[in-house]
Amino acid sequence: MLFNLLQADSLIAAADVAEAMNTVADTVAAAPQQQEMSYSLISMAAKGGFLMIVLLVLSVIAIYLFGKKWWMIHQAGKIDRHFMDDIRDYIHEGKLKSAVTLCTKYNSPVARLVQKGIERIGRPLSDIQTAVENVGNAEVARLEKGLPILATIAGGAPMIGFLGTVLGMVQAFFNMSQAGNNIDITLLSSGIYTAMITTVGGLIVGIIAYFGYNYLSSNISDLVFKMESATIDFMDLLHEPAEKAE
């Protein structure tokens, strides 16, 4: 009888082990599907509410502005490194029209401010410098156009995400108050889920806009430095003939 009891216990233990293995296998098989459902970005964003649409629009605007300004700054910085040397040779030879023609070949702020200075040759040097500086200020304003919008998105997107957080928490506690004694954890979790999604979305858009703004500002600063150097070189160039005439 003792042997029969031991045999029965062994059979029961084996059955329990087999059942446990089947359960683990089913869990492992279902894990990829559950992970796919859990990490579906579209479904997560959809649960964020209408504020996610606002954040989506802001992200599109930020990416568009960044791409547009980056291309503009990239094109503005493309100029031959021997540009000022060629301008100096043309001016010393008295070929002002050739110097202006050379400036028109480049779609660059440096070329445009030098062209304005060449067109003012013959007037007092103070007038020439003022004209060149005015063109430089206009070029800088053109390059910086749109950057305030990018900065606004960088600061506003996280605030919109935090607004979604507050609205989600308000929704969660409102649902709990309406449920009375029949409080379910899903009433609270759904509101918190919405709150966290909007926060993540706002931070992502804000971070992209923030880094994009600082990157463009750095490139504009480098271009402004080149413009200032070209202005100094050009004004020094205008003094050279007078010094040689002495």
Coordinates of C-alpha atoms in Angstrom, one line a residue:
M1 CA 0.0 0.0 0.0
L2 CA 2.9 2.3 0.8
F3 CA 4.3 1.7 -2.6
N4 CA 0.9 2.5 -4.2
L5 CA 0.8 5.8 -2.3
L6 CA 4.3 6.7 -3.4
Q7 CA 3.4 5.8 -7.0
A8 CA 0.3 8.0 -6.9
D9 CA 2.2 10.9 -5.4
S10 CA 4.8 10.6 -8.2
L11 CA 2.1 10.6 -10.9
I12 CA 0.5 13.7 -9.3
A13 CA 3.8 15.5 -9.1
A14 CA 4.6 14.6 -12.7
A15 CA 1.2 16.0 -13.8
D16 CA 1.8 19.2 -11.9
V17 CA 5.2 19.6 -13.5
A18 CA 3.8 19.0 -17.0
E19 CA 1.0 21.5 -16.4
A20 CA 3.5 24.1 -15.1
M21 CA 5.6 23.6 -18.2
N22 CA 2.6 24.0 -20.5
T23 CA 1.7 27.3 -18.6
V24 CA 5.3 28.6 -19.1
A25 CA 5.3 27.7 -22.7
D26 CA 2.0 29.5 -23.3
T27 CA 3.3 32.5 -21.5
V28 CA 6.5 32.6 -23.5
A29 CA 4.5 32.2 -26.8
A30 CA 2.1 35.0 -25.8
A31 CA 4.9 37.3 -24.7
P32 CA 5.9 38.7 -28.1
Q33 CA 2.2 39.5 -28.9
Q34 CA 1.8 41.2 -25.5
Q35 CA 5.0 43.1 -25.9
E36 CA 4.0 44.2 -29.4
M37 CA 0.6 45.4 -28.1
S38 CA 2.3 47.2 -25.1
Y39 CA 4.9 49.0 -27.2
S40 CA 2.8 50.0 -30.2
L41 CA 3.6 53.7 -30.5
I42 CA 0.5 54.5 -32.5
S43 CA -1.9 52.9 -29.9
M44 CA 0.0 54.6 -27.1
A45 CA -0.2 58.0 -28.7
A46 CA -3.9 57.5 -29.5
K47 CA -4.6 57.0 -25.8
G48 CA -3.0 60.4 -25.0
G49 CA -6.1 62.3 -26.1
F50 CA -6.5 65.4 -28.2
L51 CA -3.4 67.0 -26.8
M52 CA -1.3 64.5 -28.7
I53 CA -2.7 65.9 -31.9
V54 CA -1.5 69.4 -30.8
L55 CA 1.9 67.9 -30.0
L56 CA 2.0 66.1 -33.4
V57 CA 1.3 69.4 -35.2
L58 CA 4.1 71.1 -33.1
S59 CA 6.5 68.4 -34.0
V60 CA 5.8 68.7 -37.7
I61 CA 6.3 72.5 -37.5
A62 CA 9.6 72.1 -35.5
I63 CA 11.0 69.6 -38.0
Y64 CA 10.0 71.7 -40.9
L65 CA 11.6 74.9 -39.5
F66 CA 14.7 73.1 -38.5
G67 CA 15.1 71.6 -42.0
K68 CA 14.4 74.9 -43.7
K69 CA 16.7 77.0 -41.6
W70 CA 19.5 74.4 -41.7
W71 CA 19.4 74.4 -45.5
M72 CA 19.4 78.2 -45.6
I73 CA 22.3 78.5 -43.3
H74 CA 24.2 75.7 -45.1
Q75 CA 23.8 77.5 -48.4
A76 CA 24.7 80.9 -46.9
G77 CA 28.0 79.6 -45.6
K78 CA 29.1 78.2 -49.0
I79 CA 31.7 80.7 -50.5
D80 CA 35.1 80.3 -52.1
R81 CA 37.9 80.8 -49.6
H82 CA 39.7 83.0 -52.2
F83 CA 36.7 85.2 -52.5
M84 CA 38.2 88.2 -50.7
D85 CA 41.5 87.8 -52.5
D86 CA 39.8 88.0 -55.9
I87 CA 37.8 91.1 -54.7
R88 CA 41.0 92.7 -53.6
D89 CA 42.6 92.1 -57.0
Y90 CA 39.6 93.5 -58.9
I91 CA 39.4 96.6 -56.8
H92 CA 43.2 97.3 -57.1
E93 CA 42.8 97.0 -60.9
G94 CA 39.8 99.2 -61.0
K95 CA 37.5 96.4 -62.2
L96 CA 34.5 97.2 -60.0
K97 CA 32.0 95.7 -62.4
S98 CA 33.9 92.4 -62.4
A99 CA 34.0 92.5 -58.6
V100 CA 30.2 93.0 -58.5
T101 CA 29.7 90.1 -60.9
L102 CA 31.8 87.9 -58.7
C103 CA 29.6 88.8 -55.7
T104 CA 26.4 87.9 -57.6
K105 CA 27.7 84.4 -58.2
Y106 CA 27.3 83.5 -54.5
N107 CA 24.1 83.3 -52.6
S108 CA 25.8 84.3 -49.4
P109 CA 25.4 87.1 -46.9
V110 CA 29.2 87.7 -47.1
A111 CA 29.0 88.3 -50.8
R112 CA 25.9 90.5 -50.6
L113 CA 27.5 92.9 -48.0
V114 CA 30.7 93.1 -49.9
Q115 CA 28.7 93.9 -53.1
K116 CA 26.9 96.7 -51.2
G117 CA 30.3 98.1 -50.2
I118 CA 31.6 98.0 -53.7
E119 CA 28.6 99.8 -55.0
R120 CA 29.2 102.6 -52.5
I121 CA 32.9 103.1 -53.5
G122 CA 33.5 106.7 -54.1
R123 CA 31.6 107.9 -51.1
P124 CA 33.0 108.6 -47.7
L125 CA 34.3 105.5 -45.8
S126 CA 31.8 106.1 -43.0
D127 CA 28.9 105.9 -45.4
I128 CA 30.3 102.7 -46.9
Q129 CA 30.7 101.1 -43.5
T130 CA 27.2 102.1 -42.5
A131 CA 25.8 100.6 -45.7
V132 CA 27.7 97.4 -45.2
E133 CA 26.6 97.1 -41.6
N134 CA 23.0 97.7 -42.5
V135 CA 23.1 94.8 -45.0
G136 CA 24.8 92.6 -42.4
N137 CA 22.0 93.4 -39.9
A138 CA 19.3 92.6 -42.5
E139 CA 21.0 89.3 -43.3
V140 CA 21.3 88.3 -39.7
A141 CA 17.6 89.1 -39.2
R142 CA 16.7 86.9 -42.2
L143 CA 18.7 84.0 -40.9
E144 CA 17.1 84.3 -37.5
K145 CA 13.6 84.5 -38.8
G146 CA 11.6 81.5 -37.5
L147 CA 13.9 80.7 -34.6
P148 CA 11.6 82.3 -32.1
I149 CA 8.9 79.9 -33.2
L150 CA 11.3 77.0 -32.6
A151 CA 12.2 78.3 -29.2
T152 CA 8.5 78.7 -28.3
I153 CA 7.9 75.0 -29.3
A154 CA 10.8 74.0 -27.2
G155 CA 9.3 75.7 -24.1
G156 CA 5.7 75.2 -24.9
A157 CA 5.6 71.5 -25.8
P158 CA 6.6 70.2 -22.3
M159 CA 4.0 72.6 -20.8
I160 CA 1.3 71.1 -23.0
G161 CA 2.4 67.6 -21.9
F162 CA 2.1 68.7 -18.3
L163 CA -1.3 70.0 -19.0
G164 CA -2.3 66.6 -20.3
T165 CA -0.9 65.1 -17.1
V166 CA -3.1 67.3 -15.0
L167 CA -6.2 66.6 -17.2
G168 CA -5.5 62.9 -17.0
M169 CA -5.3 63.0 -13.2
V170 CA -8.5 65.1 -13.0
Q171 CA -10.2 62.5 -15.2
A172 CA -9.0 59.6 -13.0
F173 CA -10.3 61.1 -9.8
F174 CA -13.5 62.2 -11.4
N175 CA -14.1 58.6 -12.6
M176 CA -13.4 57.4 -9.0
S177 CA -15.8 59.8 -7.5
Q178 CA -18.5 58.7 -9.9
A179 CA -17.9 55.0 -9.2
G180 CA -18.8 55.4 -5.5
N181 CA -18.0 52.2 -3.7
N182 CA -17.4 50.2 -6.9
I183 CA -13.9 51.6 -7.4
D184 CA -11.9 49.6 -9.9
I185 CA -8.2 50.0 -10.4
T186 CA -8.8 50.5 -14.2
L187 CA -10.6 53.8 -13.4
L188 CA -7.4 55.2 -12.0
S189 CA -4.9 53.5 -14.3
S190 CA -6.6 54.8 -17.5
G191 CA -6.3 58.4 -16.4
I192 CA -2.7 58.0 -15.2
Y193 CA -1.9 56.3 -18.6
T194 CA -3.2 59.3 -20.5
A195 CA -1.3 61.6 -18.2
M196 CA 2.0 59.8 -18.7
I197 CA 1.6 59.6 -22.5
T198 CA 1.1 63.3 -22.9
T199 CA 4.0 64.1 -20.7
V200 CA 6.3 61.8 -22.7
G201 CA 5.1 63.3 -26.0
G202 CA 5.6 66.9 -24.8
L203 CA 9.1 66.2 -23.5
I204 CA 10.1 64.5 -26.8
V205 CA 8.9 67.4 -28.9
G206 CA 10.4 69.9 -26.5
I207 CA 13.8 68.2 -26.5
I208 CA 13.9 68.0 -30.3
A209 CA 13.0 71.6 -30.7
Y210 CA 15.4 72.7 -28.0
F211 CA 18.4 70.9 -29.5
G212 CA 17.5 72.1 -32.9
Y213 CA 17.2 75.7 -31.8
N214 CA 20.6 75.7 -30.1
Y215 CA 22.2 73.9 -33.1
L216 CA 20.9 76.5 -35.5
S217 CA 21.8 79.4 -33.2
S218 CA 25.4 78.1 -33.1
N219 CA 25.6 77.9 -36.9
I220 CA 24.2 81.4 -37.2
S221 CA 26.8 82.7 -34.7
D222 CA 29.6 81.2 -36.8
L223 CA 28.2 82.8 -40.0
V224 CA 27.9 86.2 -38.3
F225 CA 31.6 85.9 -37.3
K226 CA 32.4 85.3 -41.0
M227 CA 30.4 88.3 -42.0
E228 CA 32.1 90.5 -39.4
S229 CA 35.6 89.3 -40.6
A230 CA 34.6 90.0 -44.2
T231 CA 33.5 93.5 -43.3
I232 CA 36.8 94.2 -41.5
D233 CA 38.8 92.9 -44.5
F234 CA 36.8 94.9 -46.9
M235 CA 37.2 98.2 -45.0
D236 CA 40.9 97.5 -44.7
L237 CA 40.9 96.9 -48.4
L238 CA 39.5 100.3 -49.1
H239 CA 42.3 101.9 -47.1
E240 CA 45.1 100.2 -49.1
P241 CA 45.0 102.3 -52.3
A242 CA 45.2 105.5 -50.2
E243 CA 48.1 104.2 -48.2
K244 CA 50.0 103.2 -51.4
A245 CA 49.3 106.6 -53.0
E246 CA 51.1 108.3 -50.2

